[in-house]
Amino acid sequence: IPISIGIAPSKTLCKVANYFAKKYASFQGICILDRPEKWLPLLEHMPVGELWGIGRNYGKLLKAKGVETVQDFMGLPSGWVHAQMKVIDRK
């Protein structure tokens, strides 16, 4: 049974790491994203629709705005994200 492992400092980044561990053979099933220097370059290659919490409808909304990758999404103004998307602030 094939498995993949993603390790990172947050739940969302763990899911990003797992995405790359599954999708890219070069990771050999294990992706450790323990520093920003490791995860930031990968985000420009991850489709925004694959990001945890972005469903089909938000994916369509973001693509209509020209947002294709997670890196594009990170560049959006937080005010726009809060106004257009359901955002839960956890402190």
Tab-separated table of N, CA and C in Angstrom:
chain	number	residue	atom	x	y	z
A	1	ILE	N	0.857	-1.173	0.000
A	1	ILE	CA	0.000	0.000	0.000
A	1	ILE	C	0.903	1.235	0.000
A	2	PRO	N	0.804	2.073	-1.025
A	2	PRO	CA	1.621	3.294	-1.041
A	2	PRO	C	1.150	4.277	0.026
A	3	ILE	N	2.097	4.911	0.683
A	3	ILE	CA	1.771	5.951	1.663
A	3	ILE	C	2.611	7.181	1.364
A	4	SER	N	2.178	8.301	1.900
A	4	SER	CA	2.968	9.520	1.796
A	4	SER	C	2.917	10.220	3.143
A	5	ILE	N	3.985	10.942	3.443
A	5	ILE	CA	4.103	11.615	4.721
A	5	ILE	C	4.475	13.069	4.476
A	6	GLY	N	3.725	13.972	5.097
A	6	GLY	CA	4.024	15.394	5.036
A	6	GLY	C	4.226	15.937	6.434
A	7	ILE	N	5.361	16.548	6.679
A	7	ILE	CA	5.690	17.084	7.997
A	7	ILE	C	5.968	18.578	7.859
A	8	ALA	N	5.332	19.380	8.725
A	8	ALA	CA	5.500	20.834	8.697
A	8	ALA	C	4.978	21.400	10.014
A	9	PRO	N	5.230	22.693	10.286
A	9	PRO	CA	4.844	23.272	11.571
A	9	PRO	C	3.356	23.609	11.746
A	10	SER	N	2.546	23.508	10.713
A	10	SER	CA	1.111	23.772	10.870
A	10	SER	C	0.313	22.727	10.100
A	11	LYS	N	-0.955	22.626	10.438
A	11	LYS	CA	-1.815	21.641	9.789
A	11	LYS	C	-1.912	21.906	8.279
A	12	THR	N	-2.075	23.156	7.896
A	12	THR	CA	-2.180	23.489	6.476
A	12	THR	C	-0.883	23.166	5.741
A	13	LEU	N	0.248	23.523	6.338
A	13	LEU	CA	1.521	23.218	5.688
A	13	LEU	C	1.789	21.713	5.646
A	14	CYS	N	1.298	20.974	6.628
A	14	CYS	CA	1.413	19.511	6.580
A	14	CYS	C	0.653	18.965	5.380
A	15	LYS	N	-0.502	19.532	5.113
A	15	LYS	CA	-1.282	19.097	3.954
A	15	LYS	C	-0.584	19.485	2.654
A	16	VAL	N	0.089	20.627	2.633
A	16	VAL	CA	0.889	21.015	1.467
A	16	VAL	C	2.026	20.015	1.277
A	17	ALA	N	2.721	19.701	2.365
A	17	ALA	CA	3.828	18.748	2.297
A	17	ALA	C	3.333	17.386	1.809
A	18	ASN	N	2.184	16.957	2.290
A	18	ASN	CA	1.643	15.672	1.861
A	18	ASN	C	1.274	15.698	0.381
A	19	TYR	N	0.747	16.804	-0.098
A	19	TYR	CA	0.430	16.957	-1.521
A	19	TYR	C	1.680	16.708	-2.369
A	20	PHE	N	2.790	17.341	-2.003
A	20	PHE	CA	4.018	17.168	-2.774
A	20	PHE	C	4.604	15.770	-2.613
A	21	ALA	N	4.477	15.202	-1.417
A	21	ALA	CA	4.965	13.837	-1.204
A	21	ALA	C	4.226	12.850	-2.104
A	22	LYS	N	2.912	13.082	-2.319
A	22	LYS	CA	2.102	12.201	-3.161
A	22	LYS	C	2.328	12.438	-4.651
A	23	LYS	N	2.400	13.695	-5.049
A	23	LYS	CA	2.362	14.057	-6.467
A	23	LYS	C	3.711	14.034	-7.174
A	24	TYR	N	4.795	14.177	-6.436
A	24	TYR	CA	6.101	14.296	-7.064
A	24	TYR	C	7.024	13.171	-6.597
A	25	ALA	N	7.415	12.315	-7.523
A	25	ALA	CA	8.244	11.154	-7.210
A	25	ALA	C	9.577	11.536	-6.592
A	26	SER	N	10.058	12.730	-6.884
A	26	SER	CA	11.357	13.155	-6.360
A	26	SER	C	11.375	13.203	-4.824
A	27	PHE	N	10.219	13.324	-4.201
A	27	PHE	CA	10.141	13.333	-2.741
A	27	PHE	C	10.141	11.919	-2.152
A	28	GLN	N	9.950	10.924	-2.974
A	28	GLN	CA	9.932	9.520	-2.550
A	28	GLN	C	8.953	9.280	-1.400
A	29	GLY	N	7.807	9.963	-1.437
A	29	GLY	CA	6.741	9.742	-0.468
A	29	GLY	C	6.879	10.493	0.838
A	30	ILE	N	7.965	11.250	1.011
A	30	ILE	CA	8.163	11.983	2.262
A	30	ILE	C	8.565	13.422	1.941
A	31	CYS	N	7.829	14.363	2.511
A	31	CYS	CA	8.157	15.780	2.308
A	31	CYS	C	8.161	16.463	3.669
A	32	ILE	N	9.293	17.055	4.012
A	32	ILE	CA	9.440	17.778	5.277
A	32	ILE	C	9.636	19.254	4.955
A	33	LEU	N	8.682	20.050	5.399
A	33	LEU	CA	8.736	21.501	5.177
A	33	LEU	C	8.886	22.168	6.538
A	34	ASP	N	10.100	22.214	7.034
A	34	ASP	CA	10.333	22.722	8.376
A	34	ASP	C	10.791	24.180	8.428
A	35	ARG	N	11.051	24.771	7.261
A	35	ARG	CA	11.492	26.169	7.215
A	35	ARG	C	10.855	26.862	6.010
A	36	PRO	N	10.612	28.167	6.115
A	36	PRO	CA	10.021	28.890	4.990
A	36	PRO	C	10.804	28.733	3.688
A	37	GLU	N	12.123	28.611	3.787
A	37	GLU	CA	12.936	28.444	2.574
A	37	GLU	C	12.568	27.162	1.827
A	38	LYS	N	11.972	26.222	2.533
A	38	LYS	CA	11.563	24.965	1.908
A	38	LYS	C	10.154	25.051	1.334
A	39	TRP	N	9.211	25.698	2.068
A	39	TRP	CA	7.837	25.686	1.575
A	39	TRP	C	7.513	26.822	0.615
A	40	LEU	N	8.100	27.975	0.769
A	40	LEU	CA	7.743	29.103	-0.100
A	40	LEU	C	7.962	28.814	-1.590
A	41	PRO	N	9.082	28.230	-2.010
A	41	PRO	CA	9.248	27.951	-3.440
A	41	PRO	C	8.226	26.945	-3.985
A	42	LEU	N	7.753	26.052	-3.138
A	42	LEU	CA	6.790	25.043	-3.598
A	42	LEU	C	5.407	25.628	-3.844
A	43	LEU	N	5.067	26.680	-3.115
A	43	LEU	CA	3.718	27.236	-3.214
A	43	LEU	C	3.418	27.833	-4.581
A	44	GLU	N	4.456	28.194	-5.333
A	44	GLU	CA	4.213	28.723	-6.679
A	44	GLU	C	3.869	27.601	-7.662
A	45	HIS	N	4.011	26.355	-7.238
A	45	HIS	CA	3.707	25.214	-8.105
A	45	HIS	C	2.444	24.470	-7.680
A	46	MET	N	1.853	24.847	-6.562
A	46	MET	CA	0.666	24.151	-6.064
A	46	MET	C	-0.590	24.889	-6.511
A	47	PRO	N	-1.483	24.208	-7.234
A	47	PRO	CA	-2.731	24.854	-7.644
A	47	PRO	C	-3.550	25.277	-6.427
A	48	VAL	N	-4.129	26.457	-6.489
A	48	VAL	CA	-4.876	26.991	-5.351
A	48	VAL	C	-6.039	26.067	-4.963
A	49	GLY	N	-6.621	25.376	-5.909
A	49	GLY	CA	-7.730	24.471	-5.610
A	49	GLY	C	-7.330	23.283	-4.766
A	50	GLU	N	-6.037	22.996	-4.672
A	50	GLU	CA	-5.543	21.890	-3.861
A	50	GLU	C	-5.300	22.300	-2.409
A	51	LEU	N	-5.375	23.585	-2.138
A	51	LEU	CA	-5.129	24.079	-0.787
A	51	LEU	C	-6.275	23.672	0.127
A	52	TRP	N	-5.922	23.215	1.321
A	52	TRP	CA	-6.911	22.778	2.294
A	52	TRP	C	-7.844	23.938	2.637
A	53	GLY	N	-9.142	23.722	2.522
A	53	GLY	CA	-10.124	24.749	2.841
A	53	GLY	C	-10.634	25.517	1.627
A	54	ILE	N	-10.000	25.329	0.475
A	54	ILE	CA	-10.471	25.977	-0.753
A	54	ILE	C	-11.299	24.930	-1.492
A	55	GLY	N	-12.568	25.114	-1.497
A	55	GLY	CA	-13.448	24.168	-2.175
A	55	GLY	C	-13.635	24.524	-3.637
A	56	ARG	N	-14.526	23.821	-4.268
A	56	ARG	CA	-14.797	24.011	-5.695
A	56	ARG	C	-15.278	25.431	-5.996
A	57	ASN	N	-16.197	25.944	-5.180
A	57	ASN	CA	-16.741	27.288	-5.434
A	57	ASN	C	-15.692	28.375	-5.233
A	58	TYR	N	-14.925	28.287	-4.153
A	58	TYR	CA	-13.861	29.270	-3.944
A	58	TYR	C	-12.791	29.136	-5.018
A	59	GLY	N	-12.533	27.932	-5.451
A	59	GLY	CA	-11.573	27.717	-6.529
A	59	GLY	C	-11.986	28.462	-7.787
A	60	LYS	N	-13.275	28.400	-8.123
A	60	LYS	CA	-13.793	29.116	-9.293
A	60	LYS	C	-13.684	30.631	-9.100
A	61	LEU	N	-14.040	31.109	-7.914
A	61	LEU	CA	-13.957	32.534	-7.607
A	61	LEU	C	-12.521	33.029	-7.754
A	62	LEU	N	-11.589	32.278	-7.207
A	62	LEU	CA	-10.184	32.679	-7.253
A	62	LEU	C	-9.628	32.644	-8.671
A	63	LYS	N	-9.987	31.616	-9.425
A	63	LYS	CA	-9.511	31.540	-10.811
A	63	LYS	C	-10.054	32.706	-11.632
A	64	ALA	N	-11.304	33.106	-11.368
A	64	ALA	CA	-11.882	34.250	-12.076
A	64	ALA	C	-11.116	35.532	-11.747
A	65	LYS	N	-10.509	35.586	-10.580
A	65	LYS	CA	-9.703	36.747	-10.180
A	65	LYS	C	-8.256	36.616	-10.670
A	66	GLY	N	-7.939	35.495	-11.323
A	66	GLY	CA	-6.593	35.298	-11.846
A	66	GLY	C	-5.650	34.596	-10.885
A	67	VAL	N	-6.206	34.045	-9.822
A	67	VAL	CA	-5.400	33.355	-8.816
A	67	VAL	C	-5.310	31.883	-9.216
A	68	GLU	N	-4.125	31.451	-9.587
A	68	GLU	CA	-3.910	30.071	-10.033
A	68	GLU	C	-3.181	29.218	-9.007
A	69	THR	N	-2.251	29.813	-8.276
A	69	THR	CA	-1.413	29.053	-7.350
A	69	THR	C	-1.612	29.533	-5.913
A	70	VAL	N	-1.113	28.747	-4.975
A	70	VAL	CA	-1.171	29.137	-3.573
A	70	VAL	C	-0.377	30.428	-3.353
A	71	GLN	N	0.723	30.574	-4.048
A	71	GLN	CA	1.513	31.804	-3.933
A	71	GLN	C	0.694	33.010	-4.387
A	72	ASP	N	-0.069	32.872	-5.472
A	72	ASP	CA	-0.962	33.954	-5.920
A	72	ASP	C	-1.963	34.295	-4.817
A	73	PHE	N	-2.523	33.265	-4.203
A	73	PHE	CA	-3.512	33.447	-3.138
A	73	PHE	C	-2.907	34.216	-1.965
A	74	MET	N	-1.677	33.874	-1.610
A	74	MET	CA	-1.009	34.553	-0.498
A	74	MET	C	-0.791	36.033	-0.779
A	75	GLY	N	-0.757	36.416	-2.056
A	75	GLY	CA	-0.554	37.808	-2.423
A	75	GLY	C	-1.810	38.649	-2.423
A	76	LEU	N	-2.970	38.022	-2.229
A	76	LEU	CA	-4.222	38.781	-2.204
A	76	LEU	C	-4.307	39.632	-0.943
A	77	PRO	N	-4.912	40.802	-1.046
A	77	PRO	CA	-5.117	41.620	0.151
A	77	PRO	C	-6.026	40.906	1.144
A	78	SER	N	-5.663	40.937	2.405
A	78	SER	CA	-6.459	40.213	3.407
A	78	SER	C	-7.890	40.762	3.480
A	79	GLY	N	-8.060	42.043	3.238
A	79	GLY	CA	-9.409	42.619	3.236
A	79	GLY	C	-10.296	41.994	2.181
A	80	TRP	N	-9.737	41.749	0.994
A	80	TRP	CA	-10.509	41.113	-0.073
A	80	TRP	C	-10.872	39.686	0.319
A	81	VAL	N	-9.909	38.964	0.874
A	81	VAL	CA	-10.163	37.574	1.280
A	81	VAL	C	-11.259	37.530	2.341
A	82	HIS	N	-11.193	38.414	3.331
A	82	HIS	CA	-12.211	38.445	4.389
A	82	HIS	C	-13.581	38.831	3.836
A	83	ALA	N	-13.615	39.715	2.844
A	83	ALA	CA	-14.899	40.170	2.286
A	83	ALA	C	-15.521	39.128	1.365
A	84	GLN	N	-14.708	38.390	0.638
A	84	GLN	CA	-15.217	37.471	-0.388
A	84	GLN	C	-15.330	36.023	0.074
A	85	MET	N	-14.594	35.664	1.106
A	85	MET	CA	-14.527	34.270	1.521
A	85	MET	C	-14.826	34.181	3.014
A	86	LYS	N	-15.386	33.055	3.410
A	86	LYS	CA	-15.638	32.817	4.827
A	86	LYS	C	-14.297	32.539	5.492
A	87	VAL	N	-13.883	33.439	6.379
A	87	VAL	CA	-12.606	33.316	7.048
A	87	VAL	C	-12.841	33.253	8.543
A	88	ILE	N	-12.240	32.267	9.169
A	88	ILE	CA	-12.361	32.121	10.615
A	88	ILE	C	-11.027	32.521	11.223
A	89	ASP	N	-11.043	33.584	12.012
A	89	ASP	CA	-9.817	34.014	12.707
A	89	ASP	C	-9.701	33.221	13.991
A	90	ARG	N	-8.580	32.509	14.113
A	90	ARG	CA	-8.323	31.743	15.343
A	90	ARG	C	-7.109	32.362	16.003
A	91	LYS	N	-7.298	32.742	17.247
A	91	LYS	CA	-6.194	33.375	17.979
A	91	LYS	C	-5.872	32.604	19.218
